[in-house]
């Protein structure tokens, strides 16, 4: 068994309202920052998986992402080996 | 001016309590998943910056990350060009 480290990036799907992203865009004027757009706020989960090989470890992470980290109706995710 | 897309990954610093990470680890048994450890839950912010060049765009993103996205006392961040 080896240990594999991953990150899962969870972001709101295109077209889904993102109140946190709107809040960030609303703060930019106060900071005097211009030229920033398309702000989307999501989650990032980092974790270590013990498994026989990278394929088995990735399968565990994808199951976790689907069942626990992301709401598939409104969010998409990508699994990133670290 | 060109447009540059970035992601900012914000994670709890090592040693800082991470209640969301603990909650995930506590849920693993119910899902019948073993071998997962070191779960850290953070944020991921994706954004577009209009700037003269990549260096200027990166400077804007780093300022935003420092002043708006991350709490430097308890969180670290990394800027990821997309």
PDB file of C-alpha atoms in Angstrom:
ATOM      1  CA  UNK A   1       0.000   0.000   0.000  1.00  0.00           C
ATOM      2  CA  UNK A   2       1.244   3.501  -0.834  1.00  0.00           C
ATOM      3  CA  UNK A   3       0.015   6.951   0.091  1.00  0.00           C
ATOM      4  CA  UNK A   4      -1.258   9.355  -2.558  1.00  0.00           C
ATOM      5  CA  UNK A   5      -2.073  13.020  -1.997  1.00  0.00           C
ATOM      6  CA  UNK A   6      -4.890  14.702  -3.957  1.00  0.00           C
ATOM      7  CA  UNK A   7      -6.804  17.957  -4.143  1.00  0.00           C
ATOM      8  CA  UNK A   8     -10.455  18.164  -5.209  1.00  0.00           C
ATOM      9  CA  UNK A   9     -11.571  21.504  -6.637  1.00  0.00           C
ATOM     10  CA  UNK A  10     -15.318  22.113  -6.360  1.00  0.00           C
ATOM     11  CA  UNK A  11     -16.770  25.085  -8.272  1.00  0.00           C
ATOM     12  CA  UNK A  12     -20.289  26.356  -8.996  1.00  0.00           C
ATOM     13  CA  UNK A  13     -21.465  25.217 -12.433  1.00  0.00           C
ATOM     14  CA  UNK A  14     -21.732  27.880 -15.151  1.00  0.00           C
ATOM     15  CA  UNK A  15     -25.070  29.651 -14.889  1.00  0.00           C
ATOM     16  CA  UNK A  16     -25.527  28.825 -11.219  1.00  0.00           C
ATOM     17  CA  UNK A  17     -25.804  31.884  -8.972  1.00  0.00           C
ATOM     18  CA  UNK A  18     -22.659  32.425  -6.892  1.00  0.00           C
ATOM     19  CA  UNK A  19     -23.390  34.911  -4.081  1.00  0.00           C
ATOM     20  CA  UNK A  20     -19.835  34.727  -2.712  1.00  0.00           C
ATOM     21  CA  UNK A  21     -18.429  35.574  -6.133  1.00  0.00           C
ATOM     22  CA  UNK A  22     -20.797  38.540  -6.416  1.00  0.00           C
ATOM     23  CA  UNK A  23     -19.720  39.698  -2.938  1.00  0.00           C
ATOM     24  CA  UNK A  24     -16.080  39.625  -3.981  1.00  0.00           C
ATOM     25  CA  UNK A  25     -16.845  41.623  -7.126  1.00  0.00           C
ATOM     26  CA  UNK A  26     -18.747  44.132  -4.994  1.00  0.00           C
ATOM     27  CA  UNK A  27     -15.696  44.619  -2.759  1.00  0.00           C
ATOM     28  CA  UNK A  28     -13.272  45.389  -5.576  1.00  0.00           C
ATOM     29  CA  UNK A  29     -14.266  49.054  -5.812  1.00  0.00           C
ATOM     30  CA  UNK A  30     -13.494  49.612  -2.121  1.00  0.00           C
ATOM     31  CA  UNK A  31     -10.027  48.155  -2.662  1.00  0.00           C
ATOM     32  CA  UNK A  32      -9.481  50.320  -5.737  1.00  0.00           C
ATOM     33  CA  UNK A  33      -9.016  47.267  -7.970  1.00  0.00           C
ATOM     34  CA  UNK A  34     -10.215  47.339 -11.579  1.00  0.00           C
ATOM     35  CA  UNK A  35     -10.282  44.834 -14.416  1.00  0.00           C
ATOM     36  CA  UNK A  36     -11.353  41.790 -12.375  1.00  0.00           C
ATOM     37  CA  UNK A  37     -14.358  39.776 -13.560  1.00  0.00           C
ATOM     38  CA  UNK A  38     -15.810  36.276 -13.613  1.00  0.00           C
ATOM     39  CA  UNK A  39     -15.188  35.618  -9.923  1.00  0.00           C
ATOM     40  CA  UNK A  40     -16.380  32.161  -8.835  1.00  0.00           C
ATOM     41  CA  UNK A  41     -15.929  30.945  -5.272  1.00  0.00           C
ATOM     42  CA  UNK A  42     -15.770  27.228  -4.578  1.00  0.00           C
ATOM     43  CA  UNK A  43     -14.113  24.762  -2.216  1.00  0.00           C
ATOM     44  CA  UNK A  44     -10.815  22.939  -2.244  1.00  0.00           C
ATOM     45  CA  UNK A  45     -10.389  19.704  -0.327  1.00  0.00           C
ATOM     46  CA  UNK A  46      -6.910  18.214   0.123  1.00  0.00           C
ATOM     47  CA  UNK A  47      -6.558  14.638   1.322  1.00  0.00           C
ATOM     48  CA  UNK A  48      -4.282  11.606   1.502  1.00  0.00           C
ATOM     49  CA  UNK A  49      -5.425   8.163   0.328  1.00  0.00           C
ATOM     50  CA  UNK A  50      -3.704   4.876   1.121  1.00  0.00           C
ATOM     51  CA  UNK A  51      -4.219   2.434  -1.743  1.00  0.00           C
ATOM     52  CA  UNK A  52      -2.482  -0.231  -3.774  1.00  0.00           C
ATOM     53  CA  UNK A  53      -1.897   1.998  -6.795  1.00  0.00           C
ATOM     54  CA  UNK A  54      -2.786   5.450  -8.207  1.00  0.00           C
ATOM     55  CA  UNK A  55      -5.827   4.101 -10.073  1.00  0.00           C
ATOM     56  CA  UNK A  56      -7.375   2.664  -6.910  1.00  0.00           C
ATOM     57  CA  UNK A  57      -6.583   5.855  -4.981  1.00  0.00           C
ATOM     58  CA  UNK A  58      -8.177   8.040  -7.674  1.00  0.00           C
ATOM     59  CA  UNK A  59     -11.329   5.892  -7.596  1.00  0.00           C
ATOM     60  CA  UNK A  60     -11.708   6.539  -3.846  1.00  0.00           C
ATOM     61  CA  UNK A  61     -11.247  10.287  -4.308  1.00  0.00           C
ATOM     62  CA  UNK A  62     -13.782  10.438  -7.141  1.00  0.00           C
ATOM     63  CA  UNK A  63     -16.348   8.605  -5.048  1.00  0.00           C
ATOM     64  CA  UNK A  64     -15.773  10.997  -2.132  1.00  0.00           C
ATOM     65  CA  UNK A  65     -16.018  14.020  -4.413  1.00  0.00           C
ATOM     66  CA  UNK A  66     -19.289  12.785  -5.901  1.00  0.00           C
ATOM     67  CA  UNK A  67     -20.940  11.711  -2.649  1.00  0.00           C
ATOM     68  CA  UNK A  68     -19.534  14.124  -0.065  1.00  0.00           C
ATOM     69  CA  UNK A  69     -17.661  17.154  -1.427  1.00  0.00           C
ATOM     70  CA  UNK A  70     -19.783  18.338  -4.358  1.00  0.00           C
ATOM     71  CA  UNK A  71     -23.497  18.794  -4.939  1.00  0.00           C
ATOM     72  CA  UNK A  72     -23.770  17.479  -8.519  1.00  0.00           C
ATOM     73  CA  UNK A  73     -26.892  19.548  -9.231  1.00  0.00           C
ATOM     74  CA  UNK A  74     -25.088  22.863  -8.863  1.00  0.00           C
ATOM     75  CA  UNK A  75     -21.353  22.120  -8.626  1.00  0.00           C
ATOM     76  CA  UNK A  76     -18.711  20.451 -10.728  1.00  0.00           C
ATOM     77  CA  UNK A  77     -15.424  19.057  -9.465  1.00  0.00           C
ATOM     78  CA  UNK A  78     -11.989  18.113 -10.725  1.00  0.00           C
ATOM     79  CA  UNK A  79      -9.544  15.739  -9.058  1.00  0.00           C
ATOM     80  CA  UNK A  80      -5.934  16.930  -9.008  1.00  0.00           C
ATOM     81  CA  UNK A  81      -3.068  14.563  -8.103  1.00  0.00           C
ATOM     82  CA  UNK A  82      -0.492  16.384  -5.931  1.00  0.00           C
TER      83      UNK A  82
ATOM     84  CA  UNK B   1      -4.712  44.753 -22.428  1.00  0.00           C
ATOM     85  CA  UNK B   2      -5.203  40.992 -22.301  1.00  0.00           C
ATOM     86  CA  UNK B   3      -7.316  38.752 -20.103  1.00  0.00           C
ATOM     87  CA  UNK B   4      -5.719  36.226 -17.777  1.00  0.00           C
ATOM     88  CA  UNK B   5      -7.555  33.523 -15.826  1.00  0.00           C
ATOM     89  CA  UNK B   6      -6.326  32.431 -12.393  1.00  0.00           C
ATOM     90  CA  UNK B   7      -7.327  30.240  -9.481  1.00  0.00           C
ATOM     91  CA  UNK B   8      -6.393  31.027  -5.876  1.00  0.00           C
ATOM     92  CA  UNK B   9      -6.277  28.042  -3.519  1.00  0.00           C
ATOM     93  CA  UNK B  10      -6.742  28.965   0.144  1.00  0.00           C
ATOM     94  CA  UNK B  11      -6.031  26.273   2.751  1.00  0.00           C
ATOM     95  CA  UNK B  12      -5.812  26.207   6.552  1.00  0.00           C
ATOM     96  CA  UNK B  13      -2.187  26.450   7.708  1.00  0.00           C
ATOM     97  CA  UNK B  14      -0.618  23.307   9.202  1.00  0.00           C
ATOM     98  CA  UNK B  15      -1.460  23.068  12.881  1.00  0.00           C
ATOM     99  CA  UNK B  16      -4.596  25.197  12.558  1.00  0.00           C
ATOM    100  CA  UNK B  17      -7.804  23.399  13.564  1.00  0.00           C
ATOM    101  CA  UNK B  18      -9.955  22.511  10.553  1.00  0.00           C
ATOM    102  CA  UNK B  19     -13.476  21.565  11.717  1.00  0.00           C
ATOM    103  CA  UNK B  20     -14.693  20.895   8.151  1.00  0.00           C
ATOM    104  CA  UNK B  21     -11.805  18.496   7.574  1.00  0.00           C
ATOM    105  CA  UNK B  22     -12.604  16.683  10.832  1.00  0.00           C
ATOM    106  CA  UNK B  23     -16.284  16.462   9.779  1.00  0.00           C
ATOM    107  CA  UNK B  24     -15.293  14.861   6.478  1.00  0.00           C
ATOM    108  CA  UNK B  25     -13.080  12.327   8.282  1.00  0.00           C
ATOM    109  CA  UNK B  26     -15.972  11.573  10.634  1.00  0.00           C
ATOM    110  CA  UNK B  27     -18.239  10.803   7.672  1.00  0.00           C
ATOM    111  CA  UNK B  28     -15.919   8.297   6.031  1.00  0.00           C
ATOM    112  CA  UNK B  29     -17.014   5.404   8.228  1.00  0.00           C
ATOM    113  CA  UNK B  30     -20.659   5.871   7.229  1.00  0.00           C
ATOM    114  CA  UNK B  31     -19.642   5.715   3.580  1.00  0.00           C
ATOM    115  CA  UNK B  32     -17.562   2.582   4.187  1.00  0.00           C
ATOM    116  CA  UNK B  33     -14.386   4.303   3.002  1.00  0.00           C
ATOM    117  CA  UNK B  34     -11.037   3.449   4.608  1.00  0.00           C
ATOM    118  CA  UNK B  35      -7.487   4.698   4.174  1.00  0.00           C
ATOM    119  CA  UNK B  36      -8.281   8.408   3.898  1.00  0.00           C
ATOM    120  CA  UNK B  37      -6.436  10.851   6.158  1.00  0.00           C
ATOM    121  CA  UNK B  38      -5.099  14.391   6.326  1.00  0.00           C
ATOM    122  CA  UNK B  39      -8.310  15.987   5.053  1.00  0.00           C
ATOM    123  CA  UNK B  40      -8.057  19.807   4.866  1.00  0.00           C
ATOM    124  CA  UNK B  41     -10.956  21.895   3.568  1.00  0.00           C
ATOM    125  CA  UNK B  42     -10.251  25.303   2.068  1.00  0.00           C
ATOM    126  CA  UNK B  43     -11.571  27.629  -0.601  1.00  0.00           C
ATOM    127  CA  UNK B  44     -10.886  28.011  -4.285  1.00  0.00           C
ATOM    128  CA  UNK B  45     -11.512  31.319  -6.037  1.00  0.00           C
ATOM    129  CA  UNK B  46     -11.394  31.503  -9.838  1.00  0.00           C
ATOM    130  CA  UNK B  47     -11.220  34.892 -11.544  1.00  0.00           C
ATOM    131  CA  UNK B  48     -10.292  36.749 -14.715  1.00  0.00           C
ATOM    132  CA  UNK B  49      -7.941  39.758 -14.669  1.00  0.00           C
ATOM    133  CA  UNK B  50      -7.510  42.237 -17.482  1.00  0.00           C
ATOM    134  CA  UNK B  51      -3.968  43.596 -17.468  1.00  0.00           C
ATOM    135  CA  UNK B  52      -1.100  44.586 -19.742  1.00  0.00           C
ATOM    136  CA  UNK B  53       0.899  41.402 -19.126  1.00  0.00           C
ATOM    137  CA  UNK B  54       0.968  38.250 -16.951  1.00  0.00           C
ATOM    138  CA  UNK B  55       3.219  39.891 -14.342  1.00  0.00           C
ATOM    139  CA  UNK B  56       0.796  42.773 -13.784  1.00  0.00           C
ATOM    140  CA  UNK B  57      -2.160  40.367 -13.677  1.00  0.00           C
ATOM    141  CA  UNK B  58      -0.436  38.148 -11.116  1.00  0.00           C
ATOM    142  CA  UNK B  59       0.280  41.178  -8.913  1.00  0.00           C
ATOM    143  CA  UNK B  60      -3.439  42.025  -8.838  1.00  0.00           C
ATOM    144  CA  UNK B  61      -4.374  38.451  -7.926  1.00  0.00           C
ATOM    145  CA  UNK B  62      -1.773  38.277  -5.149  1.00  0.00           C
ATOM    146  CA  UNK B  63      -3.055  41.517  -3.641  1.00  0.00           C
ATOM    147  CA  UNK B  64      -6.643  40.213  -3.746  1.00  0.00           C
ATOM    148  CA  UNK B  65      -5.605  36.904  -2.200  1.00  0.00           C
ATOM    149  CA  UNK B  66      -3.748  38.653   0.622  1.00  0.00           C
ATOM    150  CA  UNK B  67      -6.389  41.299   1.379  1.00  0.00           C
ATOM    151  CA  UNK B  68      -9.679  39.580   0.554  1.00  0.00           C
ATOM    152  CA  UNK B  69      -9.523  35.804   0.009  1.00  0.00           C
ATOM    153  CA  UNK B  70      -7.214  34.552   2.769  1.00  0.00           C
ATOM    154  CA  UNK B  71      -6.832  35.312   6.458  1.00  0.00           C
ATOM    155  CA  UNK B  72      -3.009  35.329   6.723  1.00  0.00           C
ATOM    156  CA  UNK B  73      -3.095  34.421  10.427  1.00  0.00           C
ATOM    157  CA  UNK B  74      -4.640  31.015   9.824  1.00  0.00           C
ATOM    158  CA  UNK B  75      -4.609  30.390   6.073  1.00  0.00           C
ATOM    159  CA  UNK B  76      -2.061  30.162   3.304  1.00  0.00           C
ATOM    160  CA  UNK B  77      -2.749  30.620  -0.392  1.00  0.00           C
ATOM    161  CA  UNK B  78      -1.230  29.752  -3.745  1.00  0.00           C
ATOM    162  CA  UNK B  79      -1.932  31.495  -7.045  1.00  0.00           C
ATOM    163  CA  UNK B  80      -2.417  29.155 -10.017  1.00  0.00           C
ATOM    164  CA  UNK B  81      -2.438  30.502 -13.591  1.00  0.00           C
ATOM    165  CA  UNK B  82      -5.128  28.701 -15.621  1.00  0.00           C
TER     166      UNK B  82
END
